[in-house]
PDB file of C-alpha atoms and ligand atoms in Angstrom:
ATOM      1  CA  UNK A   1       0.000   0.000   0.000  1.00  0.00           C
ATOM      2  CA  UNK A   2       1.207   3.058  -0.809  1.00  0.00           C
ATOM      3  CA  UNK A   3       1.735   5.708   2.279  1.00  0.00           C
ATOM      4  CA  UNK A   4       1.674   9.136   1.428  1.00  0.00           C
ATOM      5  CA  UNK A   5       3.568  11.592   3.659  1.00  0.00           C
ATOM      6  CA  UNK A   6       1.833  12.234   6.532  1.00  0.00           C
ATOM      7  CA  UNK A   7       1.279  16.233   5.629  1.00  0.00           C
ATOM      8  CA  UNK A   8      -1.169  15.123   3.516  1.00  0.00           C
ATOM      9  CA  UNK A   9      -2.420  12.559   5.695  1.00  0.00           C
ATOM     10  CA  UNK A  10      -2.998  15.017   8.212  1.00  0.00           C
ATOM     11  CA  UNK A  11      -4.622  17.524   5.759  1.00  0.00           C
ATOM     12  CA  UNK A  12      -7.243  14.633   4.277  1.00  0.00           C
ATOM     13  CA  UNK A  13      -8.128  13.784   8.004  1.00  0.00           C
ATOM     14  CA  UNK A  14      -8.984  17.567   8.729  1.00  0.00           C
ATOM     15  CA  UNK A  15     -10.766  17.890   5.298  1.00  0.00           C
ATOM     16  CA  UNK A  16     -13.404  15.019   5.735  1.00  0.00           C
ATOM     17  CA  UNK A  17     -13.566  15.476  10.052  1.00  0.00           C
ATOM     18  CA  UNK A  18     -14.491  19.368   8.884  1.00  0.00           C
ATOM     19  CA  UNK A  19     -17.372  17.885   6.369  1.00  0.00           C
ATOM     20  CA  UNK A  20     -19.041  15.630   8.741  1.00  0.00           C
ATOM     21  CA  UNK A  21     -18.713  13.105   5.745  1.00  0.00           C
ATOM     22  CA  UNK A  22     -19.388   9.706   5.766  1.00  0.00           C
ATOM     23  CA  UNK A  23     -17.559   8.863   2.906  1.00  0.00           C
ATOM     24  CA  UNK A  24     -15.313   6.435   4.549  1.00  0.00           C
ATOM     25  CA  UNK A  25     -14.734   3.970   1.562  1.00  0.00           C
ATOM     26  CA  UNK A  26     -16.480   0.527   2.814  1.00  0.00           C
ATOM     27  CA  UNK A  27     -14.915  -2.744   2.491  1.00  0.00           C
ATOM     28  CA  UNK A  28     -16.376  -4.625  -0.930  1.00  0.00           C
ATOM     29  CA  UNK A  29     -16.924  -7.933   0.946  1.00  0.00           C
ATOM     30  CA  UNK A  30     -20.751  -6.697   2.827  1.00  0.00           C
ATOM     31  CA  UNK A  31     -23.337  -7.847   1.558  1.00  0.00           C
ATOM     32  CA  UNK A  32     -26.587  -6.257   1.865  1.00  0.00           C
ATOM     33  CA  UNK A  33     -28.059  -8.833   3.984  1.00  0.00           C
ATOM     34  CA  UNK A  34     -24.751  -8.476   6.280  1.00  0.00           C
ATOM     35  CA  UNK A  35     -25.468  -4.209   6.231  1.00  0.00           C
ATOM     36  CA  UNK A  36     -28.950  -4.882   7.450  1.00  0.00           C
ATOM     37  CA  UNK A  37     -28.671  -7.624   9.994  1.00  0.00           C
ATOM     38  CA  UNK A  38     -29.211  -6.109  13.504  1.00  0.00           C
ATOM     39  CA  UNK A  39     -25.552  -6.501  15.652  1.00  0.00           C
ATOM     40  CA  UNK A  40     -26.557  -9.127  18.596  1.00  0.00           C
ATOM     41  CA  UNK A  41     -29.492 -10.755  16.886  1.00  0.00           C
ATOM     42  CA  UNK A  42     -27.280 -12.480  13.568  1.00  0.00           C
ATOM     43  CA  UNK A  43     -28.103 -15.982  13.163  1.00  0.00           C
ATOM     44  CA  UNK A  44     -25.348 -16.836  10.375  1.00  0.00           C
ATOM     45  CA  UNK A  45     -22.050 -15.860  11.024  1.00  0.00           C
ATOM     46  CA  UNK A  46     -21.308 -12.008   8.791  1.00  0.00           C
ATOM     47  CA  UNK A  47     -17.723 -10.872   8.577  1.00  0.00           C
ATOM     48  CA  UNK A  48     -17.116  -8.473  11.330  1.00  0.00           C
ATOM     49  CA  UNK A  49     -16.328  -6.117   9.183  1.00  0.00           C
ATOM     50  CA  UNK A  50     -19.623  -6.131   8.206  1.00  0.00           C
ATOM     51  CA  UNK A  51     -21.751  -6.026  12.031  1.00  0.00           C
ATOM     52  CA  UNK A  52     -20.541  -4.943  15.357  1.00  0.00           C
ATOM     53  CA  UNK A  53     -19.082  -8.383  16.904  1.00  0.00           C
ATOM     54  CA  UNK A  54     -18.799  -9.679  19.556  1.00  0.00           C
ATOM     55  CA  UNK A  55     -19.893  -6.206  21.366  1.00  0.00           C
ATOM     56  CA  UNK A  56     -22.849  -5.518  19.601  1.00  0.00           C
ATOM     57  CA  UNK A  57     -24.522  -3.457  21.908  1.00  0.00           C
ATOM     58  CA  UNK A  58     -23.687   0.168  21.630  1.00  0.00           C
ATOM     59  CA  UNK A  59     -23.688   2.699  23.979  1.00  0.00           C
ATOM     60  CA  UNK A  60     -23.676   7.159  23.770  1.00  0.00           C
ATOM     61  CA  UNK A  61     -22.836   7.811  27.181  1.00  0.00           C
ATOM     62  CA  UNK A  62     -23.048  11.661  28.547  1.00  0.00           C
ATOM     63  CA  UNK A  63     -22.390  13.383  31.391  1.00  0.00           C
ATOM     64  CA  UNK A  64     -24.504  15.963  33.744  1.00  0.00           C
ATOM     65  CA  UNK A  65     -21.842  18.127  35.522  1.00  0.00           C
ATOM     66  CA  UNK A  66     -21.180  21.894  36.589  1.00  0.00           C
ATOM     67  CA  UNK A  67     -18.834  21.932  32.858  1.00  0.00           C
ATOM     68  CA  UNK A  68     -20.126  22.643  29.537  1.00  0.00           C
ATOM     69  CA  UNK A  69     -23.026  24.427  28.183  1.00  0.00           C
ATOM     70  CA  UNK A  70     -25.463  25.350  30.851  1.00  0.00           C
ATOM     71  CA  UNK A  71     -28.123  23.785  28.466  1.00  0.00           C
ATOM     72  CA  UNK A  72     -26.493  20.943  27.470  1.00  0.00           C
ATOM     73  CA  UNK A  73     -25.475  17.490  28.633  1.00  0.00           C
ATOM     74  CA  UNK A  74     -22.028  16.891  27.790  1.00  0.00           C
ATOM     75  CA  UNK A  75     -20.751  13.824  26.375  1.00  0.00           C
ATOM     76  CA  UNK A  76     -18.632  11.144  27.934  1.00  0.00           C
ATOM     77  CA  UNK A  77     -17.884   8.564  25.151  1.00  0.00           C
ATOM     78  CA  UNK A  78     -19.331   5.548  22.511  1.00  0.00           C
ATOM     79  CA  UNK A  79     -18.917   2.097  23.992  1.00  0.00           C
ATOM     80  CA  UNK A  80     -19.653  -1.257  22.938  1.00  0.00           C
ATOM     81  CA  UNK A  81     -20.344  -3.554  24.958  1.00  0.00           C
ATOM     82  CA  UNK A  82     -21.003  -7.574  24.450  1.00  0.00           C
ATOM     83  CA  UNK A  83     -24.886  -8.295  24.136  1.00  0.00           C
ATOM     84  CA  UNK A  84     -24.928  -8.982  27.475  1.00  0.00           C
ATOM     85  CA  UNK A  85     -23.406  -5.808  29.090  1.00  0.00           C
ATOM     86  CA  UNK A  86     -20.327  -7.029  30.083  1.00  0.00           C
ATOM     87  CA  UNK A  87     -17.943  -5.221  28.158  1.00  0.00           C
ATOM     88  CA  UNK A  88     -14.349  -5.618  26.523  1.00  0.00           C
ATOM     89  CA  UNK A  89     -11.848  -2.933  26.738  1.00  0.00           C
ATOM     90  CA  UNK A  90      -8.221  -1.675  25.549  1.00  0.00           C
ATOM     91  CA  UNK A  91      -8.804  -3.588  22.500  1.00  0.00           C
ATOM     92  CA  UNK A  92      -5.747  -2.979  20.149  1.00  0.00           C
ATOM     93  CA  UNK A  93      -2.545  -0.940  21.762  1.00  0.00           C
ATOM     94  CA  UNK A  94      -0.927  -1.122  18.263  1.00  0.00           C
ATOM     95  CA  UNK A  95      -3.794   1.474  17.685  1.00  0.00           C
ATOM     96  CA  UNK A  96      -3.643   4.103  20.744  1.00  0.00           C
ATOM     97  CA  UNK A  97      -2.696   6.877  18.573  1.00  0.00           C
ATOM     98  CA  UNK A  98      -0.583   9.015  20.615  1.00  0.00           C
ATOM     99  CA  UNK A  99      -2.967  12.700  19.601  1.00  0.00           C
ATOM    100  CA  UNK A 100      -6.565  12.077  19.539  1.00  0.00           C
ATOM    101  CA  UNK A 101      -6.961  16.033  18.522  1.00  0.00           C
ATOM    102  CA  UNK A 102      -4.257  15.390  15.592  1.00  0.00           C
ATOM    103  CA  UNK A 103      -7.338  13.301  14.117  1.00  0.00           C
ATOM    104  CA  UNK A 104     -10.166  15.494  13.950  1.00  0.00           C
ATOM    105  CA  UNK A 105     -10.308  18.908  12.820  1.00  0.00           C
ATOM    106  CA  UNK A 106     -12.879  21.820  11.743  1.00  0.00           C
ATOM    107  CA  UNK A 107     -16.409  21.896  12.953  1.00  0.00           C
ATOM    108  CA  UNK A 108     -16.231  18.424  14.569  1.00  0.00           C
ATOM    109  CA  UNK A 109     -13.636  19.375  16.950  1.00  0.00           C
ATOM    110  CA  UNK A 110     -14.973  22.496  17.384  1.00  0.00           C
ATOM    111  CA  UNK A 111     -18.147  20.692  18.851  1.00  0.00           C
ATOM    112  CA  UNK A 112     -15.971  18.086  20.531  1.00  0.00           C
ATOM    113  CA  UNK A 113     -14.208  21.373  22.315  1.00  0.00           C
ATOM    114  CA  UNK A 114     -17.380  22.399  23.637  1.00  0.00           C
ATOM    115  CA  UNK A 115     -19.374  19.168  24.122  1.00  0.00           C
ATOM    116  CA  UNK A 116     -16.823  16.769  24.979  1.00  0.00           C
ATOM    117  CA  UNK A 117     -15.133  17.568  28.367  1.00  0.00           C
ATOM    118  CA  UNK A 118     -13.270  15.783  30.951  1.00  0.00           C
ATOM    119  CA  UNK A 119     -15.942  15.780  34.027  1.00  0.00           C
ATOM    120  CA  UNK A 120     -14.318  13.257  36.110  1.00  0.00           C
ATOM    121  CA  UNK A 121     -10.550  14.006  35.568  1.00  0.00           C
ATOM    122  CA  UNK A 122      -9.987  10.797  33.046  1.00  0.00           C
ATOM    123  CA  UNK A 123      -8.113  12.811  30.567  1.00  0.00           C
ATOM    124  CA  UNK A 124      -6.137  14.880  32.710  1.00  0.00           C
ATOM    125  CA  UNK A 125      -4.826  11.675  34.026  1.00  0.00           C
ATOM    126  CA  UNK A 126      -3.776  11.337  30.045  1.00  0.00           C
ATOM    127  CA  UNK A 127      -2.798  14.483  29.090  1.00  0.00           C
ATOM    128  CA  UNK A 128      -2.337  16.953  31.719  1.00  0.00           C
ATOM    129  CA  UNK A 129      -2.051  19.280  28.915  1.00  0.00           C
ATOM    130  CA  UNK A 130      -5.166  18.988  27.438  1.00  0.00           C
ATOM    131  CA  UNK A 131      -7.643  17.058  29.555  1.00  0.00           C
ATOM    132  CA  UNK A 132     -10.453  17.022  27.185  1.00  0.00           C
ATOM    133  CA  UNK A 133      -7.937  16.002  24.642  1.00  0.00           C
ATOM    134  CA  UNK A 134      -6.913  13.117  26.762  1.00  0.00           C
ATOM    135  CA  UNK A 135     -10.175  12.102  27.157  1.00  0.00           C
ATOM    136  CA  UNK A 136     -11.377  11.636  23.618  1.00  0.00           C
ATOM    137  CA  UNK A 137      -8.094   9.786  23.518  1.00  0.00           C
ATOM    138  CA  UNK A 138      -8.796   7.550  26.480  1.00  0.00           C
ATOM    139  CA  UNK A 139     -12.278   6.698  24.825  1.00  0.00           C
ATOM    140  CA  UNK A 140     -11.038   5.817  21.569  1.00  0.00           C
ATOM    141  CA  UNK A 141      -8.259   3.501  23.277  1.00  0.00           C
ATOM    142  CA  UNK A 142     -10.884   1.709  25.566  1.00  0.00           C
ATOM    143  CA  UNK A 143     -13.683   1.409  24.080  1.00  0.00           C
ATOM    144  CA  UNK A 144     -13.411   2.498  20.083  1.00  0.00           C
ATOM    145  CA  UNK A 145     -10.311   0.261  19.639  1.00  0.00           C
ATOM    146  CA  UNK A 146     -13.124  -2.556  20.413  1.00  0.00           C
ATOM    147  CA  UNK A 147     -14.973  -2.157  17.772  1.00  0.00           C
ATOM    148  CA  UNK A 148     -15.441  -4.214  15.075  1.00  0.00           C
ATOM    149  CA  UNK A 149     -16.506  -2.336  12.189  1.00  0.00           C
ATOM    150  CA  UNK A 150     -13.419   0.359  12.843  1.00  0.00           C
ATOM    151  CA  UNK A 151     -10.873  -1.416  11.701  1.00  0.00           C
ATOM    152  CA  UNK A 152      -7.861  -0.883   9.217  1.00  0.00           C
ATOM    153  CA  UNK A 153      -8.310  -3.819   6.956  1.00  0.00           C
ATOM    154  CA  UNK A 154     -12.106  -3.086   7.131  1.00  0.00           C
ATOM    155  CA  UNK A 155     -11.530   0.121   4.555  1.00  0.00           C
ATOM    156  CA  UNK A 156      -9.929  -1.435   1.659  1.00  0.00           C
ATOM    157  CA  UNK A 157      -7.306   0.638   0.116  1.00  0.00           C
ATOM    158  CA  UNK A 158      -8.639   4.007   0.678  1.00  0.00           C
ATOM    159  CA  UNK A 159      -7.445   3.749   4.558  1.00  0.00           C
ATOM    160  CA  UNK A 160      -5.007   6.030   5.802  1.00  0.00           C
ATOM    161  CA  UNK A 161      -3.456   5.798   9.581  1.00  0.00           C
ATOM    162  CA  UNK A 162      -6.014   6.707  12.033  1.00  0.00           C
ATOM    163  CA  UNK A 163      -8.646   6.999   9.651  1.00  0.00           C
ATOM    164  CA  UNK A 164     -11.174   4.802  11.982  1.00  0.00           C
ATOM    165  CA  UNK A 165     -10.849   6.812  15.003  1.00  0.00           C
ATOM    166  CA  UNK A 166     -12.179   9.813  13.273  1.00  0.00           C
ATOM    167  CA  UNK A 167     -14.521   8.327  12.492  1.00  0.00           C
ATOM    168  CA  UNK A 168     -15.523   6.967  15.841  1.00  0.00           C
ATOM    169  CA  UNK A 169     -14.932  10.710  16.916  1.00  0.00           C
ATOM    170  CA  UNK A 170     -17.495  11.387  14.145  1.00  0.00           C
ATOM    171  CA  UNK A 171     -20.158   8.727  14.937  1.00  0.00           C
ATOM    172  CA  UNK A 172     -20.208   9.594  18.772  1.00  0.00           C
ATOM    173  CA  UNK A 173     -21.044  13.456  17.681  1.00  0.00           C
ATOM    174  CA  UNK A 174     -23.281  12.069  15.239  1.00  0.00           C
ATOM    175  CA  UNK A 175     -25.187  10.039  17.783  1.00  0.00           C
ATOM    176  CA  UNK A 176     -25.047  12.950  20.534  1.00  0.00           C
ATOM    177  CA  UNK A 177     -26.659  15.670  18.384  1.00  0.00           C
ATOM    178  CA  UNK A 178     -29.905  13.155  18.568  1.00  0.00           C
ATOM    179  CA  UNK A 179     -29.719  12.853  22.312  1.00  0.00           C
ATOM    180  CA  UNK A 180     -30.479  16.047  23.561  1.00  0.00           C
ATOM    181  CA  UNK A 181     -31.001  15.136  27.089  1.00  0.00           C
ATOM    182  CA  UNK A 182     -31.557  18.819  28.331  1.00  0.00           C
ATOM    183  CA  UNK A 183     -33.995  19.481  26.021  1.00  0.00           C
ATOM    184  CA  UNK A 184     -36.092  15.523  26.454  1.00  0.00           C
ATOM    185  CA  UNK A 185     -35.989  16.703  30.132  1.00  0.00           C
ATOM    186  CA  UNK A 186     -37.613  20.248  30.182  1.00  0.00           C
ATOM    187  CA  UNK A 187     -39.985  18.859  28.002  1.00  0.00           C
ATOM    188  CA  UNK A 188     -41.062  16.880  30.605  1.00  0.00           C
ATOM    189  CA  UNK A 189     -41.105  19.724  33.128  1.00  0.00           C
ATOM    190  CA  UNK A 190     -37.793  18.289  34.631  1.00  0.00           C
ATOM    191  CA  UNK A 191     -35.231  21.047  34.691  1.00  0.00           C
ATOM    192  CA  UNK A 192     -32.634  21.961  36.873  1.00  0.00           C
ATOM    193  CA  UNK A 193     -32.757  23.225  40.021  1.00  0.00           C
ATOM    194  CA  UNK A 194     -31.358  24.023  43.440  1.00  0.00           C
ATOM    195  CA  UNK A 195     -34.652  23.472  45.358  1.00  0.00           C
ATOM    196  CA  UNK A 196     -36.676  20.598  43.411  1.00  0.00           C
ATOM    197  CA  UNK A 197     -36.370  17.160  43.748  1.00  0.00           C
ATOM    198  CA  UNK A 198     -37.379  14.140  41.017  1.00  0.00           C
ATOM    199  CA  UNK A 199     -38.133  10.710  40.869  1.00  0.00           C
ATOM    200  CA  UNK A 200     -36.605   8.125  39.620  1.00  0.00           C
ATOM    201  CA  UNK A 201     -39.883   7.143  37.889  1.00  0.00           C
ATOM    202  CA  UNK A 202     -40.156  10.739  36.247  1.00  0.00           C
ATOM    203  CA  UNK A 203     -36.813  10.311  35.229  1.00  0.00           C
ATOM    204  CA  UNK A 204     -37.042   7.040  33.529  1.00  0.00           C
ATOM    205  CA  UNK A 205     -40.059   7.762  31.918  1.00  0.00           C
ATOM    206  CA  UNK A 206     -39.412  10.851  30.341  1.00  0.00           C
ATOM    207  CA  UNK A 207     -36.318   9.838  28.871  1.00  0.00           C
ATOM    208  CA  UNK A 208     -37.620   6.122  27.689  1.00  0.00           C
ATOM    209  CA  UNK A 209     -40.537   7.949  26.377  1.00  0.00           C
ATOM    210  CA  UNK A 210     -38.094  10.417  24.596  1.00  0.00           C
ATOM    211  CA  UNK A 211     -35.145   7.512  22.769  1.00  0.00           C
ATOM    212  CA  UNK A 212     -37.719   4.720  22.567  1.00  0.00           C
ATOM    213  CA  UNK A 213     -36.247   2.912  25.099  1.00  0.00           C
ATOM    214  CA  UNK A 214     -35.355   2.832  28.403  1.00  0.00           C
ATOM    215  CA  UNK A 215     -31.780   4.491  28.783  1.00  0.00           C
ATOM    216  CA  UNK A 216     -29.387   3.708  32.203  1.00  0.00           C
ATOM    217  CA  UNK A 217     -29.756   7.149  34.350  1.00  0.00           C
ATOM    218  CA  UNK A 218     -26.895   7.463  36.805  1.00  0.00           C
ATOM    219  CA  UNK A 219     -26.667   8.951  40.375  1.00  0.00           C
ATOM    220  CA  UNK A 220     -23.754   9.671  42.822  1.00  0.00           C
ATOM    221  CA  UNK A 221     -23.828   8.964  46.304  1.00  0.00           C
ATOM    222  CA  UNK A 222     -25.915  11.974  47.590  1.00  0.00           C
ATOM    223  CA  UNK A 223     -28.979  11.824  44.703  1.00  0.00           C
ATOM    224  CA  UNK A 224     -27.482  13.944  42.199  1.00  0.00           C
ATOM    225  CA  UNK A 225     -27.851  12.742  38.831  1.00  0.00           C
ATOM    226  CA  UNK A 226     -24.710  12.378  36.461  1.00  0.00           C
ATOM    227  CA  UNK A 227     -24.953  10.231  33.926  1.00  0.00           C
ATOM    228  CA  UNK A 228     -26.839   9.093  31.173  1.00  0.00           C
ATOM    229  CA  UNK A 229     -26.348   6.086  29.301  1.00  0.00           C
ATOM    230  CA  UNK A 230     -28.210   5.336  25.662  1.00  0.00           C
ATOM    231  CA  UNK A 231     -28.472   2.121  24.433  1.00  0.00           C
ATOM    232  CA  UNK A 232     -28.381   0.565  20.690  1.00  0.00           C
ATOM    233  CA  UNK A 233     -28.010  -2.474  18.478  1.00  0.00           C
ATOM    234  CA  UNK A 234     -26.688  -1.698  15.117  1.00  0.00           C
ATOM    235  CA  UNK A 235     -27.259  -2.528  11.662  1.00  0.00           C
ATOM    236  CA  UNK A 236     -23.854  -2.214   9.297  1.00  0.00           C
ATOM    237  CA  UNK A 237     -21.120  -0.387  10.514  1.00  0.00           C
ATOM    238  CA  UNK A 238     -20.700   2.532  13.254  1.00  0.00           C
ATOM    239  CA  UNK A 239     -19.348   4.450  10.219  1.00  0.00           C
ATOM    240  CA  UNK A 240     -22.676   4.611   8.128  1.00  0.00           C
ATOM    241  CA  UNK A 241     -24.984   2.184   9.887  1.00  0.00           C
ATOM    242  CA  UNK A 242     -28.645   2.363  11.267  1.00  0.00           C
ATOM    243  CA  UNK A 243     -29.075   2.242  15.080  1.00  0.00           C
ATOM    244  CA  UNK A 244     -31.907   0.798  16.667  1.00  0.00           C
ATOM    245  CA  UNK A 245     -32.473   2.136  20.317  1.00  0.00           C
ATOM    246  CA  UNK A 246     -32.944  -1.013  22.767  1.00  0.00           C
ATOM    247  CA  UNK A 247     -33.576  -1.091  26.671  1.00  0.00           C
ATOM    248  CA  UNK A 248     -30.317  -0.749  29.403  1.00  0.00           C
ATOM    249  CA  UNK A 249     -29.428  -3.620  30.443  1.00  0.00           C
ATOM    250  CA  UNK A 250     -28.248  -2.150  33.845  1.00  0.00           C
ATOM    251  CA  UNK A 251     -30.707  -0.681  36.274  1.00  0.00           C
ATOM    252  CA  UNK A 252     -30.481   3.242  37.420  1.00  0.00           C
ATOM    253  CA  UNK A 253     -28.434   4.153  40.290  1.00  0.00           C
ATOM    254  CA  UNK A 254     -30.698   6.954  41.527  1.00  0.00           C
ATOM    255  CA  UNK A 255     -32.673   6.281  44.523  1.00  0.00           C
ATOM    256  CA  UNK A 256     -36.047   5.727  43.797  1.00  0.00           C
ATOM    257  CA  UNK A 257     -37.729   9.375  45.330  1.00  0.00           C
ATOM    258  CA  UNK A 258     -35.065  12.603  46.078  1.00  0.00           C
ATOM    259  CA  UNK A 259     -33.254  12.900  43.336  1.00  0.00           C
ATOM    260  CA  UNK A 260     -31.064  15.985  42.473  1.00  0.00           C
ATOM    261  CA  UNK A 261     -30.989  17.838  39.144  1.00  0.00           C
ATOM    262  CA  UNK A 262     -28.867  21.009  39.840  1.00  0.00           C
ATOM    263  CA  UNK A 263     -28.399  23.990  37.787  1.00  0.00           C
ATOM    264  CA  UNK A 264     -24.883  24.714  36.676  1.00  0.00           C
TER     265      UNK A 264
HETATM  266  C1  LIG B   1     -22.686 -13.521  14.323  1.00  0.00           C
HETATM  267  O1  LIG B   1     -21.563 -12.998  13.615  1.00  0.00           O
HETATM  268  C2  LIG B   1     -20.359 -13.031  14.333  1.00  0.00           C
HETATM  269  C3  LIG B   1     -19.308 -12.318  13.515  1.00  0.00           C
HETATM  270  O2  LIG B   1     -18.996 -13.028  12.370  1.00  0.00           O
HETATM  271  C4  LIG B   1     -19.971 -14.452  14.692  1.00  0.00           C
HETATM  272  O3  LIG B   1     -18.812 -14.465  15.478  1.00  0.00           O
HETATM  273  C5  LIG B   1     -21.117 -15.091  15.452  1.00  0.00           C
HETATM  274  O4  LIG B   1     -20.836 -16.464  15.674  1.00  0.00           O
HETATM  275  C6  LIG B   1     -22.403 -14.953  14.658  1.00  0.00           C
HETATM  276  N1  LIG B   1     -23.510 -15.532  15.410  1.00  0.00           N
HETATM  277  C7  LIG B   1     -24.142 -16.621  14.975  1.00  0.00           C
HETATM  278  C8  LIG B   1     -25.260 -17.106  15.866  1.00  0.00           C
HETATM  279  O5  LIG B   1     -23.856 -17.215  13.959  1.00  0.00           O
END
C-alpha cells in the first residue's frame, strides 16, 4: 500500500472530520443482507467487518456536571459492549494513537471542544495538557479500539493511519446531536434546580418515552444525577450504519424518590 507523507495525511483527516462526511470507503466484501442484519441478533455468522461483533450493543454515554453548556449534557464517550453488558476494553494498543486532537479537525472538533469535556478528571490523568484532549483519547483507546466495524483492513485501500478513530470521533457526535437530554428533560417539566427534587420514575419515563427505550440514568452517592447512558443495536457499521435504540441492560443508580438535578 502506498503511504503518502503524513502532511497530507494530516490535511485529508482535517478535510473530511471538517465535512461531517461519511464517505469512509467501505470494504467490498458486505453484503446487503450483512449491512442490514441487527448486531446481537445475527443468526449466520457475517464478517465483522460487516456487524458490530462480539460487542454488539452500543452505547452514547453523557455526562450531567457543573462543565459545559449550561443547556447541554455533555458527552462522555461511545462504547460497545457484548450483548450482554459485560464489556471488553483496551482492545488494540498497536492502535492508541498518541494525539486524539491530531485526528479530527474543523467543525467536529470544534463541537468536541465544547461538548466533549473531561468531568471526572480521566483525561487529565492522560494528558495533563489537554484534559479534554486526553479524554477523547482515552475513549477511543478503551472502548473504540473494540470495535469491530473500525478497523484498518475493514476500509480497503482508501485507509489512511487513524482513519477509523475519526470516524468513531465522528459517529459519537453524530449520535449525541440526537440525544439532547436537556432538552427531552424540560420537556417533561424536569429542569434543573437548586430546590426541586425528582423521581426516579419521572426520570425514567421521560427519557424512555423520549429515545424509545429505556436508557441507564446514573446517580452519585448523595442523589445527584450524572450520567446518562443510551443504548443501541446496530445494523452495518458505526461508520454509516442504522441504530436501533434497545432497553439498558443495567438498572439506574438513583434512589427511587429525592433525586437531584442542579443547575450549573
Ligand atoms: C454472528 O456474527 C459473528 C461475527 O462473524 C460471529 O462471530 C457469530 O458467531 C455470529 N452468530 C451466529 C449465531 O452465527
Amino acid at each position: 500500500m502506498h503511504i503518502p507523507a503524513v502532511p497530507a495525511v494530516l490535511s485529508l483527516l482535517l478535510a473530511s472530520a471538517a465535512a461531517f462526511t461519511t464517505s469512509t470507503p467501505s470494504s467490498p466484501s458486505c453484503t446487503l443482507h450483512d449491512l442490514r442484519t441487527l448486531s446481537c441478533h445475527n443468526s449466520t455468522s457475517i464478517p465483522p467487518c460487516c456487524i458490530e461483533s462480539p460487542s454488539g450493543l452500543l452505547l452514547q454515554t453523557q455526562y450531567w456536571s457543573s462543565l459545559g453548556p449550561q443547556n447541554s449534557w455533555t458527552i462522555h464517550g461511545l462504547w460497545s459492549d457484548f450483548c450482554d453488558g459485560t464489556y471488553p476494553a483496551y482492545c488494540d494498543a498497536s492502535r492508541a494513537y498518541p494525539s486524539a486532537a491530531a485526528v479530527v479537525g474543523g467543525a467536529l472538533e470544534k463541537f468536541m471542544r465544547k461538548y466533549w469535556l473531561d468531568v471526572d478528571g480521566t483525561g487529565a490523568a492522560v494528558d495533563p495538557a489537554e484534559p479534554d484532549q486526553g479524554l477523547w483519547k482515552h475513549e477511543w483507546d478503551k472502548h473504540g479500539t473494540c470495535m469491530s466495524t473500525l478497523v484498518p483492513g475493514c476500509y480497503g485501500a482508501g485507509y489512511r493511519p487513524a482513519m477509523e478513530a475519526a470516524d468513531y470521533f465522528k459517529a459519537t457526535v453524530q449520535l449525541f446531536r440526537r440525544l439532547d437530554t436537556f432538552k427531552f428533560l424540560k420537556k417533561c417539566g424536569i429542569t434543573p434546580s437548586a430546590a426541586r427534587t425528582y423521581t426516579r420514575a419521572e426520570f425514567v419515563g421521560c427519557l424512555g418515552a423520549a429515545h424509545g427505550a429505556t436508557p441507564f440514568v446514573g446517580c452519585d452517592s448523595e442523589g445527584r444525577v450524572n450520567e446518562l447512558w443510551y443504548y443501541y443495536h446496530l445494523r452495518g457499521k458505526v461508520v454509516d450504519g442504522k441504530w436501533e435504540e434497545t432497553e439498558t441492560t443495567r438498572t439506574s443508580s438513583c434512589p427511587e424518590t429525592g433525586i437531584r438535578y442542579l443547575p450549573k
